[in-house]
């Protein structure tokens, strides 16, 4: 990444968090995005605290949207024999939470490792705590 692009600074903008997702515990990355030389915004901290309070609900929405997403033809082709595995969530696991620097909306995304497309992985994004879109992880980065 070039120096003037978005970066994740180590002064509280990037840290690990233990979460429970779909009945399992994971240690994931949390990134409160900021430009080089900038500090994390109070609104980003507030957004992350709100996310933590709604984590189960938000991960349940992610699960529903992921099920819908993997059924589209171009993704279905990634699976062996074009068949979605019975327990898809052995192959899609939580990776990170990204809280953007938007000040007019609470915009954030949940990133997931996607075994069958590691080049792109997966993101489920939210605006003001409502589902916004799902796609490759670059939609939030």
PDB file of C-alpha atoms in Angstrom:
ATOM      1  CA  UNK A   1       0.000   0.000   0.000  1.00  0.00           C
ATOM      2  CA  UNK A   2       1.326   3.449  -0.834  1.00  0.00           C
ATOM      3  CA  UNK A   3       2.158   5.823   2.013  1.00  0.00           C
ATOM      4  CA  UNK A   4      -0.724   8.269   1.469  1.00  0.00           C
ATOM      5  CA  UNK A   5      -3.442   5.619   1.128  1.00  0.00           C
ATOM      6  CA  UNK A   6      -5.566   4.435   4.042  1.00  0.00           C
ATOM      7  CA  UNK A   7      -3.503   2.738   6.695  1.00  0.00           C
ATOM      8  CA  UNK A   8      -4.029   1.041   9.986  1.00  0.00           C
ATOM      9  CA  UNK A   9      -1.992   2.771  12.662  1.00  0.00           C
ATOM     10  CA  UNK A  10      -0.906   0.976  15.785  1.00  0.00           C
ATOM     11  CA  UNK A  11      -2.089   3.699  18.193  1.00  0.00           C
ATOM     12  CA  UNK A  12      -5.386   1.968  19.034  1.00  0.00           C
ATOM     13  CA  UNK A  13      -6.604   1.849  15.455  1.00  0.00           C
ATOM     14  CA  UNK A  14      -5.620  -1.795  14.972  1.00  0.00           C
ATOM     15  CA  UNK A  15      -6.042  -4.445  17.654  1.00  0.00           C
ATOM     16  CA  UNK A  16      -7.225  -7.982  18.311  1.00  0.00           C
ATOM     17  CA  UNK A  17     -10.577  -8.835  19.829  1.00  0.00           C
ATOM     18  CA  UNK A  18     -12.014 -12.168  20.914  1.00  0.00           C
ATOM     19  CA  UNK A  19     -15.541 -12.686  19.597  1.00  0.00           C
ATOM     20  CA  UNK A  20     -18.075 -15.455  19.649  1.00  0.00           C
ATOM     21  CA  UNK A  21     -19.556 -16.119  16.257  1.00  0.00           C
ATOM     22  CA  UNK A  22     -21.948 -18.914  15.331  1.00  0.00           C
ATOM     23  CA  UNK A  23     -21.207 -20.791  18.543  1.00  0.00           C
ATOM     24  CA  UNK A  24     -17.414 -20.639  18.226  1.00  0.00           C
ATOM     25  CA  UNK A  25     -14.786 -18.276  19.614  1.00  0.00           C
ATOM     26  CA  UNK A  26     -12.383 -16.463  17.308  1.00  0.00           C
ATOM     27  CA  UNK A  27      -9.647 -13.890  17.746  1.00  0.00           C
ATOM     28  CA  UNK A  28     -10.144 -11.354  14.968  1.00  0.00           C
ATOM     29  CA  UNK A  29      -8.504  -8.128  13.880  1.00  0.00           C
ATOM     30  CA  UNK A  30     -10.285  -4.834  14.466  1.00  0.00           C
ATOM     31  CA  UNK A  31      -9.302  -1.867  12.320  1.00  0.00           C
ATOM     32  CA  UNK A  32     -10.512   1.661  12.889  1.00  0.00           C
ATOM     33  CA  UNK A  33      -9.309   3.122   9.605  1.00  0.00           C
ATOM     34  CA  UNK A  34      -7.492   6.418   9.434  1.00  0.00           C
ATOM     35  CA  UNK A  35      -5.071   8.254   7.216  1.00  0.00           C
ATOM     36  CA  UNK A  36      -1.423   8.368   8.098  1.00  0.00           C
ATOM     37  CA  UNK A  37      -0.853  10.873  10.903  1.00  0.00           C
ATOM     38  CA  UNK A  38      -4.527  11.002  11.932  1.00  0.00           C
ATOM     39  CA  UNK A  39      -6.017   9.770  15.174  1.00  0.00           C
ATOM     40  CA  UNK A  40      -8.992   7.492  15.560  1.00  0.00           C
ATOM     41  CA  UNK A  41     -12.253   9.446  15.663  1.00  0.00           C
ATOM     42  CA  UNK A  42     -14.533   9.310  18.693  1.00  0.00           C
ATOM     43  CA  UNK A  43     -17.306   8.274  16.298  1.00  0.00           C
ATOM     44  CA  UNK A  44     -15.264   5.212  15.242  1.00  0.00           C
ATOM     45  CA  UNK A  45     -14.809   4.182  18.873  1.00  0.00           C
ATOM     46  CA  UNK A  46     -18.534   4.694  19.509  1.00  0.00           C
ATOM     47  CA  UNK A  47     -19.403   2.673  16.404  1.00  0.00           C
ATOM     48  CA  UNK A  48     -17.184  -0.200  17.490  1.00  0.00           C
ATOM     49  CA  UNK A  49     -18.707  -0.184  20.988  1.00  0.00           C
ATOM     50  CA  UNK A  50     -22.170  -0.322  19.405  1.00  0.00           C
ATOM     51  CA  UNK A  51     -21.077  -3.189  17.149  1.00  0.00           C
ATOM     52  CA  UNK A  52     -19.908  -5.137  20.190  1.00  0.00           C
ATOM     53  CA  UNK A  53     -23.324  -4.650  21.786  1.00  0.00           C
ATOM     54  CA  UNK A  54     -25.068  -6.004  18.664  1.00  0.00           C
ATOM     55  CA  UNK A  55     -22.472  -8.589  17.666  1.00  0.00           C
ATOM     56  CA  UNK A  56     -24.706 -11.689  17.739  1.00  0.00           C
ATOM     57  CA  UNK A  57     -27.444  -9.942  15.766  1.00  0.00           C
ATOM     58  CA  UNK A  58     -24.966  -8.600  13.188  1.00  0.00           C
ATOM     59  CA  UNK A  59     -23.236 -11.975  12.744  1.00  0.00           C
ATOM     60  CA  UNK A  60     -26.678 -13.606  12.286  1.00  0.00           C
ATOM     61  CA  UNK A  61     -27.390 -11.133   9.475  1.00  0.00           C
ATOM     62  CA  UNK A  62     -23.970 -11.944   7.989  1.00  0.00           C
ATOM     63  CA  UNK A  63     -24.815 -15.650   8.046  1.00  0.00           C
ATOM     64  CA  UNK A  64     -28.089 -15.118   6.167  1.00  0.00           C
ATOM     65  CA  UNK A  65     -26.444 -12.850   3.587  1.00  0.00           C
ATOM     66  CA  UNK A  66     -23.521 -15.257   3.101  1.00  0.00           C
ATOM     67  CA  UNK A  67     -25.932 -18.139   2.420  1.00  0.00           C
ATOM     68  CA  UNK A  68     -27.683 -16.003  -0.203  1.00  0.00           C
ATOM     69  CA  UNK A  69     -24.389 -14.782  -1.684  1.00  0.00           C
ATOM     70  CA  UNK A  70     -22.728 -18.169  -2.202  1.00  0.00           C
ATOM     71  CA  UNK A  71     -25.743 -19.347  -4.213  1.00  0.00           C
ATOM     72  CA  UNK A  72     -25.027 -16.976  -7.116  1.00  0.00           C
ATOM     73  CA  UNK A  73     -23.655 -18.840 -10.122  1.00  0.00           C
ATOM     74  CA  UNK A  74     -20.183 -17.265 -10.281  1.00  0.00           C
ATOM     75  CA  UNK A  75     -19.501 -18.157  -6.642  1.00  0.00           C
ATOM     76  CA  UNK A  76     -21.125 -21.549  -6.844  1.00  0.00           C
ATOM     77  CA  UNK A  77     -18.544 -22.414  -9.518  1.00  0.00           C
ATOM     78  CA  UNK A  78     -15.777 -22.021  -6.915  1.00  0.00           C
ATOM     79  CA  UNK A  79     -17.007 -25.055  -4.969  1.00  0.00           C
ATOM     80  CA  UNK A  80     -16.057 -28.633  -5.872  1.00  0.00           C
ATOM     81  CA  UNK A  81     -18.682 -30.001  -8.314  1.00  0.00           C
ATOM     82  CA  UNK A  82     -20.461 -26.601  -8.059  1.00  0.00           C
ATOM     83  CA  UNK A  83     -22.050 -27.782  -4.810  1.00  0.00           C
ATOM     84  CA  UNK A  84     -22.121 -25.675  -1.666  1.00  0.00           C
ATOM     85  CA  UNK A  85     -20.736 -27.758   1.211  1.00  0.00           C
ATOM     86  CA  UNK A  86     -23.292 -28.745   3.850  1.00  0.00           C
ATOM     87  CA  UNK A  87     -21.401 -26.875   6.569  1.00  0.00           C
ATOM     88  CA  UNK A  88     -20.262 -23.840   4.600  1.00  0.00           C
ATOM     89  CA  UNK A  89     -19.083 -22.172   7.800  1.00  0.00           C
ATOM     90  CA  UNK A  90     -16.146 -24.553   8.045  1.00  0.00           C
ATOM     91  CA  UNK A  91     -14.884 -22.712   4.952  1.00  0.00           C
ATOM     92  CA  UNK A  92     -16.010 -19.164   5.763  1.00  0.00           C
ATOM     93  CA  UNK A  93     -14.705 -17.912   9.105  1.00  0.00           C
ATOM     94  CA  UNK A  94     -14.510 -14.490  10.791  1.00  0.00           C
ATOM     95  CA  UNK A  95     -11.364 -12.532  10.030  1.00  0.00           C
ATOM     96  CA  UNK A  96     -11.827  -8.851  10.965  1.00  0.00           C
ATOM     97  CA  UNK A  97     -14.103  -5.923  11.668  1.00  0.00           C
ATOM     98  CA  UNK A  98     -13.369  -2.716   9.781  1.00  0.00           C
ATOM     99  CA  UNK A  99     -14.832   0.589  10.994  1.00  0.00           C
ATOM    100  CA  UNK A 100     -14.460   3.283   8.350  1.00  0.00           C
ATOM    101  CA  UNK A 101     -13.793   6.953   8.900  1.00  0.00           C
ATOM    102  CA  UNK A 102     -17.153   8.154   7.575  1.00  0.00           C
ATOM    103  CA  UNK A 103     -18.656  10.812   9.825  1.00  0.00           C
ATOM    104  CA  UNK A 104     -22.108  11.067   8.238  1.00  0.00           C
ATOM    105  CA  UNK A 105     -22.995   7.350   8.708  1.00  0.00           C
ATOM    106  CA  UNK A 106     -21.791   4.428  10.790  1.00  0.00           C
ATOM    107  CA  UNK A 107     -20.233   2.363   8.004  1.00  0.00           C
ATOM    108  CA  UNK A 108     -18.423  -0.860   8.831  1.00  0.00           C
ATOM    109  CA  UNK A 109     -17.795  -4.347   7.551  1.00  0.00           C
ATOM    110  CA  UNK A 110     -17.183  -7.859   8.741  1.00  0.00           C
ATOM    111  CA  UNK A 111     -14.419  -9.640   6.833  1.00  0.00           C
ATOM    112  CA  UNK A 112     -14.351 -13.406   6.442  1.00  0.00           C
ATOM    113  CA  UNK A 113     -11.739 -15.849   5.233  1.00  0.00           C
ATOM    114  CA  UNK A 114     -13.237 -17.699   2.274  1.00  0.00           C
ATOM    115  CA  UNK A 115     -11.352 -20.927   1.605  1.00  0.00           C
ATOM    116  CA  UNK A 116     -12.534 -21.163  -2.000  1.00  0.00           C
ATOM    117  CA  UNK A 117     -11.518 -17.606  -2.960  1.00  0.00           C
ATOM    118  CA  UNK A 118      -8.602 -16.574  -0.745  1.00  0.00           C
ATOM    119  CA  UNK A 119      -7.561 -13.873  -3.210  1.00  0.00           C
ATOM    120  CA  UNK A 120     -10.743 -11.916  -2.491  1.00  0.00           C
ATOM    121  CA  UNK A 121     -12.087 -13.359   0.775  1.00  0.00           C
ATOM    122  CA  UNK A 122     -15.488 -11.893   1.719  1.00  0.00           C
ATOM    123  CA  UNK A 123     -17.061  -8.824   3.325  1.00  0.00           C
ATOM    124  CA  UNK A 124     -20.534  -8.101   4.658  1.00  0.00           C
ATOM    125  CA  UNK A 125     -20.952  -4.343   5.112  1.00  0.00           C
ATOM    126  CA  UNK A 126     -23.437  -2.284   7.093  1.00  0.00           C
ATOM    127  CA  UNK A 127     -24.558   1.349   7.084  1.00  0.00           C
ATOM    128  CA  UNK A 128     -26.126   2.599  10.283  1.00  0.00           C
ATOM    129  CA  UNK A 129     -26.329  -1.032  11.500  1.00  0.00           C
ATOM    130  CA  UNK A 130     -28.478  -2.129   8.550  1.00  0.00           C
ATOM    131  CA  UNK A 131     -27.174  -4.564   5.941  1.00  0.00           C
ATOM    132  CA  UNK A 132     -25.657  -2.631   3.019  1.00  0.00           C
ATOM    133  CA  UNK A 133     -23.830  -5.053   0.689  1.00  0.00           C
ATOM    134  CA  UNK A 134     -21.854  -8.266   0.431  1.00  0.00           C
ATOM    135  CA  UNK A 135     -18.942  -9.015  -1.846  1.00  0.00           C
ATOM    136  CA  UNK A 136     -15.178  -9.384  -1.983  1.00  0.00           C
ATOM    137  CA  UNK A 137     -13.407  -7.797   0.971  1.00  0.00           C
ATOM    138  CA  UNK A 138     -12.200  -4.833  -1.090  1.00  0.00           C
ATOM    139  CA  UNK A 139     -15.724  -3.338  -0.953  1.00  0.00           C
ATOM    140  CA  UNK A 140     -14.869  -1.996   2.518  1.00  0.00           C
ATOM    141  CA  UNK A 141     -11.114  -1.463   2.108  1.00  0.00           C
TER     142      UNK A 141
END
